[in-house]
Amino acid sequence: MEVTWLYIMAFMFIMYAILDGFDFGAGMIHLFLAKNEKESMLIKRSIGPFWDGNEVWLVASGGLLFMAFPKLYASFFSGFYLPLMMVLWLIMGRGISLELRNQLDNQIWKALWDKIFGISSLLLALIFGTAFGNVLRGVNLGGVENGVSLYEPHFFFAPLWTDFAHSENPGVIDWFSLFVGVIAVLVLIVHGGNWVLLKIESPFKKRVRKFTFIIALIVLMLMVISFFIVPTVRPTIYDNFSNSKLLLLIPFVSVVALILSAIFQKMERELAAFLSSSLFIAGMFISAVVSIYPAVLPSTNNVNPDLTIFNTSTSSYGLNIGLTWWIVGILLISGYTFMVHWMYRGKIADDANIYKQYH
Amino acid sequence: MEDAILYDRLQFAFTITFHYLFPQLTMGLSLLIVILKSVSIVKKSPLHNLAARFWIKIFAINFVMGVVTGIPMEFQFGTNWAKFSELTGSIVGQTLAMEGTFSFFLESAFIGIMLFGEKKMSPKIHLLSCVLVFVGSWLSGFFILATHAWMQHPVGHVMGENGEFMLTSFSALFTNPWLFWEYLHTMIAAVVTASFVMAGIGAFYMLSGTSQEFGKLFLKVGVIAGFVSSSLVAFPTGDQQAKNVAEMQPSTLAAMEGLFETQEGAGIVLIGQPNMKQKRIDNPIHIPYILSLITYKRFDAEVKGMNEYPSDELPSNVPLLYYSFHIMVGLGTLFILLMFVALVQLYRKKLYHQRRLLWILMAAVPFPYIATTAGWMTAELGRQPWLVYGLMRTVDGASPSVSAGNTLFTLMGFVGLYFLLGTLFLFLVARIVKKGPEDEIATKYDE
C-alpha cells in the first residue's frame, strides 16, 4: 500500500510539474523575450485560463502527502521552512501580478506587474529545482552537530546556505542544489516555450522557437554532465539501476524525449514537442524517485536513518480509505482538466482580441 | 521555545483571520449569485442578469484573494505545526486532502466559465457553473469544518504508542456531533456577510442617486437574505452550537460566559469586564437565571464555573475569549434587529427613501466581518490550551526545528504582504462599485 501511494504521490507531483511548469516557463519566456504589449498579451493569454487550475495540483498534492505520509510532510515542510515561505510569497506575487496588470491602463503599472510575473516565475522554478536537488542529496536529519542530534531523528532545519560545499550540514543552496535548480529553470523554459508555441499564432513565434531550441541544447549538455555529477554527492545513486537494469530505460527514454522535443520543434510539430518535454519531465522525476527508493528524504549523516515511504506512512486503514476516494477524485479531476483544455483549445491569433480580458 | 510558540500562534491567527475575510464572502455571495441568476432565467429579467454579472466581478477578485491567502494555511500545518501534523496526519490529512481533491478542482474549473463563459454558453449552462462554484465552495467549507470539528471534539481514532492519532472510522469524521451545527452556523454566517455587503452597496447606490434600479434590487435581496440568515445564525444554529460547547467543553462555556463560580440559576452577563485577579466581572449588567435556562432548559439548573477546573485546563486567555464571544453575540443580535426594521420598511415600500436607515445599512458592512472573526476567536481560544481537545496541547504541536526568530521574520513578512494585498483589494472593489452595474450593459461580450 505504501508503494501504491508512492506511485500516486509521484503522479500528483509530476502532473504539477508538467502543468504549473508550463506556466512558469511561459512566465520566463515572457521575462526574456516579450518586447511589446502584443507579445506580452499573447503569452499571458496562452496560460490565462489554466494557471490557477494548475496551482490547485500543488495544494492537492500537499494535502495528499499530508494524509499518506504525515511524518514526511511534517519533516519536509518544517525543515524547508524558509524556502517554502519564499515559495508562498512568490506564488502570491505571481497570482496578483496576473490579475492586477490590466486593471489600470498605464504603461509603468503594466511593466511593473509584468516584471513581477516574470521574475517570480523564474525564482519559483529555481527554488523548486533547488529543493529537488536537496532531496537527491539528502538533508541533515535530526540536525546532527558533532555526532549529537538536536531534534527527533526525522526533523531537521535546512539553513539557506552554509559554506556551499559542506557535506554533513548542507544548506538549501549549495553548489549541487543550485546546479539542479538551474537545470530546472532551463527545463521549464523549454517546456514553457513549447507550450507558448503550441498555443499562439504570430510572427513572434520565430524568436521563441529559436530561443527554446538553444536552451534545449544547453539542457541536454547539462543532463549529460549531471550523470557524472550526481554520484559525487550521492555515491549510491545508481545502485537501484544496477540491481535491475530494466530501470535504466526510464532515464534513457527521458533523454530521448528531450532530444525529440527539440527535433519536433524544428519540424514545427508543436503538440508532439510539448508532449515530449512533458515526458522528459516525468521521466527525470521518476528516475530520481527510483534512484533514492525506498528513501524519500535521505539523511546526510550516519546518526539518523533516511526517511522512507515505510517509516513515514500513515496506518494502512487510512491509506486504503484514501485510495478509495482518490480514485473517484482523480476521475473527476481528469474530467475537469480535459473540459477546460477543450474549451480553450486552438491557437490565439495576434489580432485585436488579445487586448481583451485574457481568459 | 516559549517565544516560538507565541509567534507560531500569532502567525497562524493573523494569516487565518485575514484569509477568512475572503472565503466568507465567497461562500455567501455564491449563493446569492445563484439566486439572482435563477430569477433572471425564470422571470426572463435582464436586470437580474446584469446584477449577477456585477456581483460575479466582485466575486472574482474576492475569490483570487481567498485562493492566494489560502495556500499559506495549508503550508503552515507542516511548516509551523509539524509535530501536530505528524501526529494527526492520519485524520486531519484525510479531510484536507479531500478538500483539495473534491472542491478546489471543481471550483477552479467552473469559475472560469462563470466569469468569462457567459457569451459562449447558454444561460442554463452558465447558471449550472454558478451552482457548481457554489457547491465547490460549500464543500470546501465542509471539509475544513470537519477538520476543525475533529480538533474540537476528536472522534473515530485510537492513540498509537508514540502519541499519534490513528484513524479507525472514516465515517465518524463526518458524523461528528460537533460538525453538523458548526457547519450550518458557519455557512449561514457567511450568507449574513454577503447579505450585508449586498444591502450595503445597494444603500450606497440609493444614497448617491446612481444606479437606482440596481440599488433597489440589491437592497431587496440583501435585506430579505440578511434577515433570514441573521435569524438562523442565532437560532437554531448558534443556540445548538452553544449547547454542544456546554456538553462537550464545559470549561470553555464557563470561560466564554465569564462565570467564575459554579451557580444554580446562573445569570448571563450582557456587558462587563472580566477581572482575573479578583475573579469577578467588573461593572456587570446581568440578567439572572438565563444562562441556566438556555443551557439546561431549567431556571435553577447548576452551571459549573471556572473554579471547577484545574487552571492548566482552562482557556489560557479568558478575557479575550469572553470579549470575542460577547462581541459575536451582541453583534448577531443587532443584525437581527437591523434587518428586521429594514424588512418592515421594505414591506411598507419605504426602505428606498429612508436615508437614515440606508446610511446605517451602508455603514453596517464591516460588522459581519467583525462578528465572524470574533466567532472564530471564540472557537479557537475556547479550545485552548488544547490543540486536539483534551488530548494534545498547543505547546506540543509546534515545529521542533523552527526557531522563534525564523517565525518572527515570516510573520512580519506576512503582515507587510497582507497589508499590500488588502489595500489592493479595496482599491479594486471600490473601482467596480464606482463604475456601477450599468457598466455591464456597455460591456460587449463578443469574443
GROMACS .gro file of N, CA and C in nm, chain B residues 36-111:
model
  228
  395LEU      N    1  -2.983   3.523  -0.789
  395LEU     CA    2  -3.004   3.627  -0.890
  395LEU      C    3  -3.012   3.567  -1.030
  396LYS      N    4  -2.919   3.476  -1.057
  396LYS     CA    5  -2.912   3.415  -1.190
  396LYS      C    6  -3.038   3.331  -1.217
  397SER      N    7  -3.084   3.258  -1.118
  397SER     CA    8  -3.204   3.176  -1.136
  397SER      C    9  -3.325   3.265  -1.164
  398VAL      N   10  -3.338   3.372  -1.085
  398VAL     CA   11  -3.451   3.462  -1.106
  398VAL      C   12  -3.447   3.520  -1.248
  399SER      N   13  -3.325   3.556  -1.292
  399SER     CA   14  -3.315   3.616  -1.426
  399SER      C   15  -3.360   3.518  -1.533
  400ILE      N   16  -3.337   3.389  -1.512
  400ILE     CA   17  -3.379   3.291  -1.613
  400ILE      C   18  -3.529   3.265  -1.603
  401VAL      N   19  -3.578   3.247  -1.480
  401VAL     CA   20  -3.720   3.215  -1.462
  401VAL      C   21  -3.807   3.332  -1.507
  402LYS      N   22  -3.769   3.453  -1.460
  402LYS     CA   23  -3.852   3.570  -1.492
  402LYS      C   24  -3.811   3.636  -1.624
  403LYS      N   25  -3.710   3.580  -1.689
  403LYS     CA   26  -3.654   3.642  -1.809
  403LYS      C   27  -3.622   3.790  -1.785
  404SER      N   28  -3.555   3.817  -1.672
  404SER     CA   29  -3.530   3.956  -1.633
  404SER      C   30  -3.385   3.994  -1.660
  405PRO      N   31  -3.362   4.084  -1.757
  405PRO     CA   32  -3.224   4.126  -1.786
  405PRO      C   33  -3.162   4.199  -1.667
  406LEU      N   34  -3.246   4.267  -1.587
  406LEU     CA   35  -3.193   4.339  -1.471
  406LEU      C   36  -3.121   4.244  -1.375
  407HIS      N   37  -3.187   4.133  -1.346
  407HIS     CA   38  -3.126   4.035  -1.256
  407HIS      C   39  -2.998   3.977  -1.315
  408ASN      N   40  -2.999   3.959  -1.447
  408ASN     CA   41  -2.879   3.903  -1.509
  408ASN      C   42  -2.762   3.999  -1.500
  409LEU      N   43  -2.790   4.129  -1.524
  409LEU     CA   44  -2.682   4.227  -1.513
  409LEU      C   45  -2.634   4.238  -1.368
  410ALA      N   46  -2.729   4.226  -1.276
  410ALA     CA   47  -2.691   4.229  -1.135
  410ALA      C   48  -2.598   4.112  -1.103
  411ALA      N   49  -2.635   3.993  -1.155
  411ALA     CA   50  -2.550   3.876  -1.131
  411ALA      C   51  -2.412   3.900  -1.190
  412ARG      N   52  -2.406   3.960  -1.309
  412ARG     CA   53  -2.279   3.985  -1.375
  412ARG      C   54  -2.192   4.079  -1.290
  413PHE      N   55  -2.256   4.181  -1.234
  413PHE     CA   56  -2.186   4.276  -1.148
  413PHE      C   57  -2.127   4.205  -1.025
  414TRP      N   58  -2.207   4.120  -0.963
  414TRP     CA   59  -2.158   4.054  -0.842
  414TRP      C   60  -2.054   3.949  -0.873
  415ILE      N   61  -2.064   3.890  -0.992
  415ILE     CA   62  -1.962   3.791  -1.031
  415ILE      C   63  -1.825   3.859  -1.041
  416LYS      N   64  -1.825   3.985  -1.086
  416LYS     CA   65  -1.697   4.058  -1.094
  416LYS      C   66  -1.634   4.075  -0.956
  417ILE      N   67  -1.717   4.115  -0.860
  417ILE     CA   68  -1.666   4.133  -0.724
  417ILE      C   69  -1.625   3.997  -0.667
  418PHE      N   70  -1.708   3.898  -0.696
  418PHE     CA   71  -1.678   3.762  -0.653
  418PHE      C   72  -1.541   3.718  -0.701
  419ALA      N   73  -1.509   3.751  -0.827
  419ALA     CA   74  -1.384   3.704  -0.887
  419ALA      C   75  -1.263   3.756  -0.809
  420ILE      N   76  -1.262   3.886  -0.780
  420ILE     CA   77  -1.148   3.943  -0.708
  420ILE      C   78  -1.138   3.882  -0.569
  421ASN      N   79  -1.254   3.869  -0.506
  421ASN     CA   80  -1.260   3.810  -0.374
  421ASN      C   81  -1.208   3.666  -0.375
  422PHE      N   82  -1.246   3.593  -0.479
  422PHE     CA   83  -1.206   3.453  -0.491
  422PHE      C   84  -1.054   3.441  -0.503
  423VAL      N   85  -0.996   3.525  -0.589
  423VAL     CA   86  -0.850   3.521  -0.607
  423VAL      C   87  -0.780   3.548  -0.473
  424MET      N   88  -0.832   3.648  -0.399
  424MET     CA   89  -0.772   3.679  -0.270
  424MET      C   90  -0.782   3.558  -0.176
  425GLY      N   91  -0.898   3.492  -0.180
  425GLY     CA   92  -0.916   3.374  -0.096
  425GLY      C   93  -0.817   3.263  -0.131
  426VAL      N   94  -0.793   3.246  -0.262
  426VAL     CA   95  -0.700   3.140  -0.304
  426VAL      C   96  -0.557   3.173  -0.260
  427VAL      N   97  -0.512   3.295  -0.290
  427VAL     CA   98  -0.372   3.324  -0.260
  427VAL      C   99  -0.345   3.328  -0.109
  428THR      N  100  -0.445   3.370  -0.030
  428THR     CA  101  -0.421   3.368   0.115
  428THR      C  102  -0.452   3.231   0.175
  429GLY      N  103  -0.513   3.144   0.095
  429GLY     CA  104  -0.547   3.011   0.146
  429GLY      C  105  -0.430   2.914   0.137
  430ILE      N  106  -0.347   2.929   0.035
  430ILE     CA  107  -0.235   2.836   0.019
  430ILE      C  108  -0.144   2.838   0.143
  431PRO      N  109  -0.111   2.956   0.200
  431PRO     CA  110  -0.028   2.955   0.321
  431PRO      C  111  -0.091   2.877   0.437
  432MET      N  112  -0.223   2.868   0.441
  432MET     CA  113  -0.286   2.797   0.552
  432MET      C  114  -0.247   2.650   0.547
  433GLU      N  115  -0.259   2.593   0.427
  433GLU     CA  116  -0.225   2.451   0.416
  433GLU      C  117  -0.077   2.427   0.442
  434PHE      N  118   0.007   2.518   0.394
  434PHE     CA  119   0.151   2.504   0.417
  434PHE      C  120   0.184   2.508   0.566
  435GLN      N  121   0.117   2.598   0.638
  435GLN     CA  122   0.157   2.621   0.778
  435GLN      C  123   0.134   2.501   0.869
  436PHE      N  124   0.041   2.412   0.831
  436PHE     CA  125   0.028   2.290   0.911
  436PHE      C  126   0.165   2.222   0.921
  437GLY      N  127   0.233   2.216   0.807
  437GLY     CA  128   0.362   2.149   0.805
  437GLY      C  129   0.476   2.239   0.851
  438THR      N  130   0.476   2.364   0.806
  438THR     CA  131   0.591   2.448   0.837
  438THR      C  132   0.597   2.485   0.985
  439ASN      N  133   0.484   2.527   1.043
  439ASN     CA  134   0.487   2.574   1.180
  439ASN      C  135   0.431   2.476   1.282
  440TRP      N  136   0.352   2.381   1.238
  440TRP     CA  137   0.289   2.288   1.331
  440TRP      C  138   0.322   2.144   1.293
  441ALA      N  139   0.452   2.121   1.275
  441ALA     CA  140   0.497   1.992   1.222
  441ALA      C  141   0.463   1.877   1.317
  442LYS      N  142   0.477   1.901   1.446
  442LYS     CA  143   0.451   1.791   1.541
  442LYS      C  144   0.303   1.755   1.537
  443PHE      N  145   0.220   1.857   1.531
  443PHE     CA  146   0.075   1.833   1.517
  443PHE      C  147   0.046   1.756   1.389
  444SER      N  148   0.107   1.798   1.278
  444SER     CA  149   0.082   1.731   1.150
  444SER      C  150   0.126   1.586   1.154
  445GLU      N  151   0.242   1.565   1.214
  445GLU     CA  152   0.294   1.428   1.219
  445GLU      C  153   0.197   1.337   1.296
  446LEU      N  154   0.149   1.386   1.410
  446LEU     CA  155   0.068   1.301   1.496
  446LEU      C  156  -0.077   1.289   1.451
  447THR      N  157  -0.129   1.390   1.383
  447THR     CA  158  -0.270   1.384   1.346
  447THR      C  159  -0.292   1.367   1.195
  448GLY      N  160  -0.182   1.352   1.119
  448GLY     CA  161  -0.195   1.346   0.973
  448GLY      C  162  -0.293   1.240   0.927
  449SER      N  163  -0.300   1.132   1.000
  449SER     CA  164  -0.391   1.023   0.963
  449SER      C  165  -0.535   1.071   0.954
  450ILE      N  166  -0.569   1.173   1.034
  450ILE     CA  167  -0.707   1.221   1.037
  450ILE      C  168  -0.720   1.355   0.964
  451VAL      N  169  -0.644   1.453   1.011
  451VAL     CA  170  -0.652   1.588   0.953
  451VAL      C  171  -0.611   1.584   0.806
  452GLY      N  172  -0.513   1.498   0.775
  452GLY     CA  173  -0.469   1.486   0.636
  452GLY      C  174  -0.580   1.438   0.545
  453GLN      N  175  -0.664   1.344   0.595
  453GLN     CA  176  -0.775   1.294   0.513
  453GLN      C  177  -0.865   1.408   0.467
  454THR      N  178  -0.913   1.485   0.564
  454THR     CA  179  -1.012   1.587   0.530
  454THR      C  180  -0.949   1.698   0.445
  455LEU      N  181  -0.824   1.734   0.476
  455LEU     CA  182  -0.761   1.841   0.397
  455LEU      C  183  -0.734   1.794   0.254
  456ALA      N  184  -0.691   1.669   0.241
  456ALA     CA  185  -0.665   1.618   0.106
  456ALA      C  186  -0.795   1.607   0.028
  457MET      N  187  -0.903   1.572   0.096
  457MET     CA  188  -1.033   1.563   0.027
  457MET      C  189  -1.078   1.701  -0.018
  458GLU      N  190  -1.048   1.802   0.063
  458GLU     CA  191  -1.086   1.937   0.023
  458GLU      C  192  -1.018   1.974  -0.109
  459GLY      N  193  -0.887   1.948  -0.115
  459GLY     CA  194  -0.814   1.980  -0.238
  459GLY      C  195  -0.869   1.902  -0.355
  460THR      N  196  -0.892   1.771  -0.333
  460THR     CA  197  -0.930   1.684  -0.443
  460THR      C  198  -1.072   1.712  -0.491
  461PHE      N  199  -1.165   1.729  -0.399
  461PHE     CA  200  -1.305   1.738  -0.440
  461PHE      C  201  -1.358   1.879  -0.458
  462SER      N  202  -1.300   1.976  -0.385
  462SER     CA  203  -1.362   2.106  -0.405
  462SER      C  204  -1.275   2.207  -0.480
  463PHE      N  205  -1.143   2.209  -0.457
  463PHE     CA  206  -1.063   2.311  -0.525
  463PHE      C  207  -1.061   2.293  -0.676
  464PHE      N  208  -1.051   2.167  -0.720
  464PHE     CA  209  -1.050   2.144  -0.864
  464PHE      C  210  -1.185   2.183  -0.926
  465LEU      N  211  -1.292   2.148  -0.855
  465LEU     CA  212  -1.426   2.181  -0.903
  465LEU      C  213  -1.440   2.332  -0.919
  466GLU      N  214  -1.403   2.405  -0.812
  466GLU     CA  215  -1.415   2.550  -0.816
  466GLU      C  216  -1.332   2.609  -0.929
  467SER      N  217  -1.205   2.567  -0.936
  467SER     CA  218  -1.117   2.633  -1.032
  467SER      C  219  -1.160   2.603  -1.175
  468ALA      N  220  -1.222   2.486  -1.198
  468ALA     CA  221  -1.264   2.453  -1.334
  468ALA      C  222  -1.384   2.537  -1.375
  469PHE      N  223  -1.478   2.559  -1.282
  469PHE     CA  224  -1.602   2.623  -1.323
  469PHE      C  225  -1.602   2.774  -1.302
  470ILE      N  226  -1.508   2.823  -1.223
  470ILE     CA  227  -1.508   2.968  -1.205
  470ILE      C  228  -1.472   3.038  -1.336
   0.00000   0.00000   0.00000
